[in-house]
Amino acid sequence: MSRLKNSLKNIIYFFCVRHLKKTILIFLSIGLIYWFCLPKKIFDTPTSIVLVDRTGYLLGARIASDGQWRFPHNDSVPAKFAIAITEYEDRRFYHHIGVDIKGIGRAIRDNYQDGKITSGASTITMQVMRMSTQRRGRSFYRKMHEMMMATRLEMAYSKAQILALYASNAPFGGNVVGLDAAAWRYYGKAPSLLSWGEAATLAVLPNSPGLVHPGRNRKRLLEKRNLLLSKFRERGLIDSITTTLAQEEEIPAAPLPLPQLAPHLVGRIQKEQKLGINKKKYAYFQTTLASDLQIRIQQLLLQQYQHLQTNGVHNIAVLVADTKSGEVLSYWGNVIPPHSKEDQGQNVDIITSPRSTGSILKPFLYASMLHNGDILPHSLVPDIPMYMGGYRPKNFYENYDGVVPASRALVRSLNIPMVRMLQEYGTANFCTQLQKLGISTITQSPKHYGLSLILGGAEASLWDLCGAYASMGRTLLNYNQRTQQQQHCYSPTDFRPLHYLLKDSTPSPQNFLKEAPILSAASIYNTFEIMRQLERPNTEGGWKYFESSRDIAWKTGTSFGFRDAWAIGVTPEYTIGVWVGNANGEGRQGLVGVKAAAPILFDVFNQLPHTTWFNPPKEELLKLPVCKKSGFRPSIHCETIDTVLVGRHARQVKSCPFHQQLHLDSTGTYQVNGNCESVHNMVHQTWFLLPPLEEYYYKHRNPSYRLPPRFRDDCRLNSEQRSMQFIYPKNPTKIFIPIDYDGRINGTVFRVAHQNPEKVIYWHLDNTYLGMTKDFHEMELKPNAGKHKIVLVDEDGIRIEQSFEIVLKKR
């Protein structure tokens, strides 16, 4: 005994006196190693990209890069599973410091009695550290290391955090890791919705995930599950009825497929992360989507797909957004028919794909011209054939109204008037305006697009288009709804892209402007008022009427070659965009916006609650007198005056150019002038007078149109030449004529409009007389290649001429 005491004294002397500094240094080093032994990140394994809706319901996921279904870490553990896992794995979890001394003693006893290692006495905390290091096998050193790390983990983390680490990283059989993935893979539900039987089943899996698998060894799994449930009853955690019901629950047969309610949005997020567009590296995305709406629209699209595929149309995209907030409520980048084996481009996310716009940009031009004061809502716009170099836009039916109100041109989606309006507004200005509206695909020079920009000469995505229309609606809403001090003001944040992540909250405006930065509330309101007329032209085939109790500002579009069918609608509550077509660009006859996309648009609106309409921005609207017939500000000759509500910039629109005062002889039969008639003998009348070419088409549509009286023979003026005008060619530089494969040169039909079609017109080409026409003034000519001049003279001696150049082109 004395020898033992002496030995202890020598040891104490050695360490605490003779080598005190070294001893302190050793213990300090051990303490530092212990303190810093815990890594900053306990688990650094790849996780699945997980998408949930605004309530947390799973929309879809992508497997992790290591081939495991491992959902991102979840801070919370449902109560039922927490009870089940601690009861099964570590009953003293809440009472030990990471190492269970009693458990170790029990394990030593059991292992000694069995003659082999049957129990490792590992606590949940120790298992967390084992999983984090990914070490396999058993050894004394590894066990001691786990114990040390476990006690350190207990010092840094709470019990709830440790349990969450375990639940998020425990193996659950096969390639399923973590409670969240297991709950969805085995039961198709969130962990919070697990029953007692389901929670108990999942609690026994991490103990031996390779042996006890729901797809095999079902009897052993059932025995373990029921034994655990019986322990719950014995400990008073559940009653006998609950135990019996839980034990009667079936064991899952095999892993279930995960929900695929937003596959294209999952793919978009994954792609944006790879490209660095989305720089946030987290893998759990809570979106603004509503899963119930997503499901209803999926069913609707599958129904529409059955109809469209009979015409060889295989792709549909739908985007639904909250107009005011810009939150995306439903995102279907494409329709995915079940059990479809043939690849028809269903994996393409059409929502982000640039597609030819067709007529869908026309409301932007109309609103921009109203905002600038270039037009009034119903100003007459020419609707006559156009020849701009090699560009010849046409209305769908190739018929023309002569002149048409700008509002009707928008409602009927007439091409020629819109091209005329773009010509006046300027292609460069419109490109800039589209970029301000958020159309990110306008990247080329204005010259690249030309006047075809308004008819589908550019591409845009459904994402950008819906964002622009929603921004228009938001601007109008916010103008009326802001607080008293900020009311009737604009914010630069009103025009912004849509967003699909719940964390991307609506930005709070920091400054307010009295002047609209992009479009005024008045111009938007007038545009929406025109767009909400339910009568819509089937731009590519007749008129169609939709009955709806909703007020919706909507527009359709169809691209050249029937490749893209669009429909977008806006209310104060929702902005919905629909695209129909083929992802590979194949056109199909009859694929038009009003027939293919518009019905889906209205079906989607019918899936939503009741909507309202926009309040007029009264503070920005003023009553402006206009000429009722022309839609312009009235001149002194306008006979009937109306009023319209427009923005203040409308006051700079020019006066009516069509109502003129004509000077007639005393009988009112002929026009006269001061050179041939005394002023006292003149009768003055106001006349609605169109230019000859506009008049030529207008009078066919409007039989009540009164032609002006002809000039008396002794009163001819040079100005009378306005009575005759070329329809084609009209100011061309070159006329391209194709040569057939057999070498035959096709003819070109020259046309002219005369105020009095009954007049005889004499045709001359390069001083060679060709012939005469009456009533229908057109003639097919086959000039040789080169420069020419055509001269027309009517029976009254009125003369017009036009120079042109013929260029022959092989087919």
PDB file of N, CA and C in Angstrom, residues 314-362:
ATOM      1  N   HIS A 314     -48.209  18.663 -79.882  1.00  0.00           N
ATOM      2  CA  HIS A 314     -47.826  17.825 -78.743  1.00  0.00           C
ATOM      3  C   HIS A 314     -47.388  18.594 -77.506  1.00  0.00           C
ATOM      4  N   ASN A 315     -47.327  19.908 -77.563  1.00  0.00           N
ATOM      5  CA  ASN A 315     -46.764  20.638 -76.429  1.00  0.00           C
ATOM      6  C   ASN A 315     -47.660  21.799 -76.005  1.00  0.00           C
ATOM      7  N   ILE A 316     -47.817  21.949 -74.695  1.00  0.00           N
ATOM      8  CA  ILE A 316     -48.604  23.031 -74.103  1.00  0.00           C
ATOM      9  C   ILE A 316     -47.838  23.550 -72.891  1.00  0.00           C
ATOM     10  N   ALA A 317     -47.827  24.850 -72.713  1.00  0.00           N
ATOM     11  CA  ALA A 317     -47.228  25.460 -71.522  1.00  0.00           C
ATOM     12  C   ALA A 317     -48.218  26.444 -70.922  1.00  0.00           C
ATOM     13  N   VAL A 318     -48.279  26.469 -69.598  1.00  0.00           N
ATOM     14  CA  VAL A 318     -49.177  27.384 -68.885  1.00  0.00           C
ATOM     15  C   VAL A 318     -48.426  27.998 -67.713  1.00  0.00           C
ATOM     16  N   LEU A 319     -48.580  29.306 -67.563  1.00  0.00           N
ATOM     17  CA  LEU A 319     -47.981  30.032 -66.448  1.00  0.00           C
ATOM     18  C   LEU A 319     -49.062  30.888 -65.802  1.00  0.00           C
ATOM     19  N   VAL A 320     -49.233  30.750 -64.486  1.00  0.00           N
ATOM     20  CA  VAL A 320     -50.214  31.534 -63.737  1.00  0.00           C
ATOM     21  C   VAL A 320     -49.467  32.320 -62.672  1.00  0.00           C
ATOM     22  N   ALA A 321     -49.714  33.628 -62.616  1.00  0.00           N
ATOM     23  CA  ALA A 321     -49.025  34.480 -61.646  1.00  0.00           C
ATOM     24  C   ALA A 321     -50.014  35.394 -60.945  1.00  0.00           C
ATOM     25  N   ASP A 322     -49.665  35.790 -59.748  1.00  0.00           N
ATOM     26  CA  ASP A 322     -50.410  36.810 -59.021  1.00  0.00           C
ATOM     27  C   ASP A 322     -50.020  38.165 -59.601  1.00  0.00           C
ATOM     28  N   THR A 323     -50.985  38.904 -60.111  1.00  0.00           N
ATOM     29  CA  THR A 323     -50.684  40.152 -60.811  1.00  0.00           C
ATOM     30  C   THR A 323     -49.984  41.152 -59.904  1.00  0.00           C
ATOM     31  N   LYS A 324     -50.475  41.346 -58.704  1.00  0.00           N
ATOM     32  CA  LYS A 324     -49.943  42.390 -57.827  1.00  0.00           C
ATOM     33  C   LYS A 324     -48.562  42.051 -57.288  1.00  0.00           C
ATOM     34  N   SER A 325     -48.379  40.822 -56.822  1.00  0.00           N
ATOM     35  CA  SER A 325     -47.103  40.457 -56.201  1.00  0.00           C
ATOM     36  C   SER A 325     -46.075  39.930 -57.196  1.00  0.00           C
ATOM     37  N   GLY A 326     -46.538  39.399 -58.316  1.00  0.00           N
ATOM     38  CA  GLY A 326     -45.628  38.774 -59.269  1.00  0.00           C
ATOM     39  C   GLY A 326     -45.253  37.356 -58.897  1.00  0.00           C
ATOM     40  N   GLU A 327     -45.909  36.790 -57.884  1.00  0.00           N
ATOM     41  CA  GLU A 327     -45.629  35.412 -57.488  1.00  0.00           C
ATOM     42  C   GLU A 327     -46.235  34.431 -58.488  1.00  0.00           C
ATOM     43  N   VAL A 328     -45.463  33.432 -58.862  1.00  0.00           N
ATOM     44  CA  VAL A 328     -45.953  32.393 -59.761  1.00  0.00           C
ATOM     45  C   VAL A 328     -46.776  31.398 -58.949  1.00  0.00           C
ATOM     46  N   LEU A 329     -47.998  31.155 -59.384  1.00  0.00           N
ATOM     47  CA  LEU A 329     -48.902  30.244 -58.682  1.00  0.00           C
ATOM     48  C   LEU A 329     -48.947  28.865 -59.331  1.00  0.00           C
ATOM     49  N   SER A 330     -48.696  28.815 -60.630  1.00  0.00           N
ATOM     50  CA  SER A 330     -48.667  27.528 -61.333  1.00  0.00           C
ATOM     51  C   SER A 330     -47.656  27.618 -62.463  1.00  0.00           C
ATOM     52  N   TYR A 331     -46.868  26.556 -62.616  1.00  0.00           N
ATOM     53  CA  TYR A 331     -45.784  26.548 -63.605  1.00  0.00           C
ATOM     54  C   TYR A 331     -45.778  25.189 -64.289  1.00  0.00           C
ATOM     55  N   TRP A 332     -46.313  25.166 -65.492  1.00  0.00           N
ATOM     56  CA  TRP A 332     -46.248  23.954 -66.312  1.00  0.00           C
ATOM     57  C   TRP A 332     -45.503  24.301 -67.595  1.00  0.00           C
ATOM     58  N   GLY A 333     -44.207  23.961 -67.622  1.00  0.00           N
ATOM     59  CA  GLY A 333     -43.399  24.267 -68.796  1.00  0.00           C
ATOM     60  C   GLY A 333     -43.749  23.428 -69.998  1.00  0.00           C
ATOM     61  N   ASN A 334     -44.503  22.354 -69.787  1.00  0.00           N
ATOM     62  CA  ASN A 334     -44.918  21.484 -70.879  1.00  0.00           C
ATOM     63  C   ASN A 334     -45.907  20.469 -70.319  1.00  0.00           C
ATOM     64  N   VAL A 335     -46.667  19.889 -71.192  1.00  0.00           N
ATOM     65  CA  VAL A 335     -47.577  18.824 -70.777  1.00  0.00           C
ATOM     66  C   VAL A 335     -46.831  17.499 -70.877  1.00  0.00           C
ATOM     67  N   ILE A 336     -46.971  16.674 -69.851  1.00  0.00           N
ATOM     68  CA  ILE A 336     -46.305  15.369 -69.839  1.00  0.00           C
ATOM     69  C   ILE A 336     -47.373  14.292 -69.760  1.00  0.00           C
ATOM     70  N   PRO A 337     -47.761  13.722 -70.897  1.00  0.00           N
ATOM     71  CA  PRO A 337     -48.792  12.676 -70.871  1.00  0.00           C
ATOM     72  C   PRO A 337     -48.268  11.422 -70.193  1.00  0.00           C
ATOM     73  N   PRO A 338     -49.099  10.740 -69.425  1.00  0.00           N
ATOM     74  CA  PRO A 338     -48.647   9.518 -68.745  1.00  0.00           C
ATOM     75  C   PRO A 338     -48.380   8.392 -69.737  1.00  0.00           C
ATOM     76  N   HIS A 339     -47.398   7.590 -69.416  1.00  0.00           N
ATOM     77  CA  HIS A 339     -47.063   6.389 -70.206  1.00  0.00           C
ATOM     78  C   HIS A 339     -46.684   6.737 -71.650  1.00  0.00           C
ATOM     79  N   SER A 340     -46.200   7.947 -71.865  1.00  0.00           N
ATOM     80  CA  SER A 340     -45.792   8.330 -73.219  1.00  0.00           C
ATOM     81  C   SER A 340     -44.369   7.837 -73.467  1.00  0.00           C
ATOM     82  N   LYS A 341     -44.216   6.969 -74.452  1.00  0.00           N
ATOM     83  CA  LYS A 341     -42.903   6.403 -74.759  1.00  0.00           C
ATOM     84  C   LYS A 341     -42.177   7.199 -75.841  1.00  0.00           C
ATOM     85  N   GLU A 342     -42.931   7.878 -76.696  1.00  0.00           N
ATOM     86  CA  GLU A 342     -42.330   8.623 -77.796  1.00  0.00           C
ATOM     87  C   GLU A 342     -41.933  10.012 -77.327  1.00  0.00           C
ATOM     88  N   ASP A 343     -40.719  10.420 -77.671  1.00  0.00           N
ATOM     89  CA  ASP A 343     -40.237  11.745 -77.286  1.00  0.00           C
ATOM     90  C   ASP A 343     -40.819  12.790 -78.231  1.00  0.00           C
ATOM     91  N   GLN A 344     -41.719  13.599 -77.713  1.00  0.00           N
ATOM     92  CA  GLN A 344     -42.335  14.672 -78.493  1.00  0.00           C
ATOM     93  C   GLN A 344     -41.948  16.040 -77.936  1.00  0.00           C
ATOM     94  N   GLY A 345     -40.794  16.121 -77.304  1.00  0.00           N
ATOM     95  CA  GLY A 345     -40.322  17.402 -76.784  1.00  0.00           C
ATOM     96  C   GLY A 345     -40.956  17.804 -75.475  1.00  0.00           C
ATOM     97  N   GLN A 346     -41.556  16.844 -74.751  1.00  0.00           N
ATOM     98  CA  GLN A 346     -42.233  17.192 -73.494  1.00  0.00           C
ATOM     99  C   GLN A 346     -41.261  17.619 -72.398  1.00  0.00           C
ATOM    100  N   ASN A 347     -39.986  17.314 -72.550  1.00  0.00           N
ATOM    101  CA  ASN A 347     -39.013  17.720 -71.535  1.00  0.00           C
ATOM    102  C   ASN A 347     -38.533  19.153 -71.722  1.00  0.00           C
ATOM    103  N   VAL A 348     -38.897  19.773 -72.826  1.00  0.00           N
ATOM    104  CA  VAL A 348     -38.490  21.161 -73.081  1.00  0.00           C
ATOM    105  C   VAL A 348     -39.346  22.103 -72.241  1.00  0.00           C
ATOM    106  N   ASP A 349     -38.693  23.010 -71.523  1.00  0.00           N
ATOM    107  CA  ASP A 349     -39.414  24.017 -70.742  1.00  0.00           C
ATOM    108  C   ASP A 349     -39.763  25.176 -71.665  1.00  0.00           C
ATOM    109  N   ILE A 350     -40.980  25.177 -72.179  1.00  0.00           N
ATOM    110  CA  ILE A 350     -41.409  26.201 -73.124  1.00  0.00           C
ATOM    111  C   ILE A 350     -41.514  27.565 -72.451  1.00  0.00           C
ATOM    112  N   ILE A 351     -41.769  27.595 -71.155  1.00  0.00           N
ATOM    113  CA  ILE A 351     -41.946  28.877 -70.461  1.00  0.00           C
ATOM    114  C   ILE A 351     -40.713  29.756 -70.603  1.00  0.00           C
ATOM    115  N   THR A 352     -39.542  29.161 -70.620  1.00  0.00           N
ATOM    116  CA  THR A 352     -38.308  29.943 -70.743  1.00  0.00           C
ATOM    117  C   THR A 352     -37.744  29.932 -72.158  1.00  0.00           C
ATOM    118  N   SER A 353     -38.395  29.249 -73.085  1.00  0.00           N
ATOM    119  CA  SER A 353     -37.878  29.121 -74.451  1.00  0.00           C
ATOM    120  C   SER A 353     -38.321  30.299 -75.310  1.00  0.00           C
ATOM    121  N   PRO A 354     -37.400  30.958 -76.002  1.00  0.00           N
ATOM    122  CA  PRO A 354     -37.800  32.035 -76.922  1.00  0.00           C
ATOM    123  C   PRO A 354     -38.578  31.463 -78.103  1.00  0.00           C
ATOM    124  N   ARG A 355     -39.733  32.047 -78.383  1.00  0.00           N
ATOM    125  CA  ARG A 355     -40.581  31.621 -79.494  1.00  0.00           C
ATOM    126  C   ARG A 355     -41.053  32.859 -80.252  1.00  0.00           C
ATOM    127  N   SER A 356     -41.387  32.663 -81.518  1.00  0.00           N
ATOM    128  CA  SER A 356     -41.890  33.768 -82.334  1.00  0.00           C
ATOM    129  C   SER A 356     -43.165  34.328 -81.714  1.00  0.00           C
ATOM    130  N   THR A 357     -43.237  35.659 -81.624  1.00  0.00           N
ATOM    131  CA  THR A 357     -44.291  36.299 -80.831  1.00  0.00           C
ATOM    132  C   THR A 357     -45.630  36.411 -81.534  1.00  0.00           C
ATOM    133  N   GLY A 358     -45.658  36.311 -82.861  1.00  0.00           N
ATOM    134  CA  GLY A 358     -46.934  36.542 -83.538  1.00  0.00           C
ATOM    135  C   GLY A 358     -47.453  37.930 -83.224  1.00  0.00           C
ATOM    136  N   SER A 359     -48.719  38.022 -82.836  1.00  0.00           N
ATOM    137  CA  SER A 359     -49.356  39.316 -82.564  1.00  0.00           C
ATOM    138  C   SER A 359     -49.355  39.692 -81.090  1.00  0.00           C
ATOM    139  N   ILE A 360     -48.674  38.939 -80.259  1.00  0.00           N
ATOM    140  CA  ILE A 360     -48.813  39.118 -78.813  1.00  0.00           C
ATOM    141  C   ILE A 360     -48.191  40.416 -78.319  1.00  0.00           C
ATOM    142  N   LEU A 361     -47.356  41.082 -79.149  1.00  0.00           N
ATOM    143  CA  LEU A 361     -46.738  42.346 -78.744  1.00  0.00           C
ATOM    144  C   LEU A 361     -47.588  43.564 -79.080  1.00  0.00           C
ATOM    145  N   LYS A 362     -48.664  43.379 -79.819  1.00  0.00           N
ATOM    146  CA  LYS A 362     -49.446  44.524 -80.296  1.00  0.00           C
ATOM    147  C   LYS A 362     -49.986  45.413 -79.179  1.00  0.00           C
TER     148      LYS A 362
END
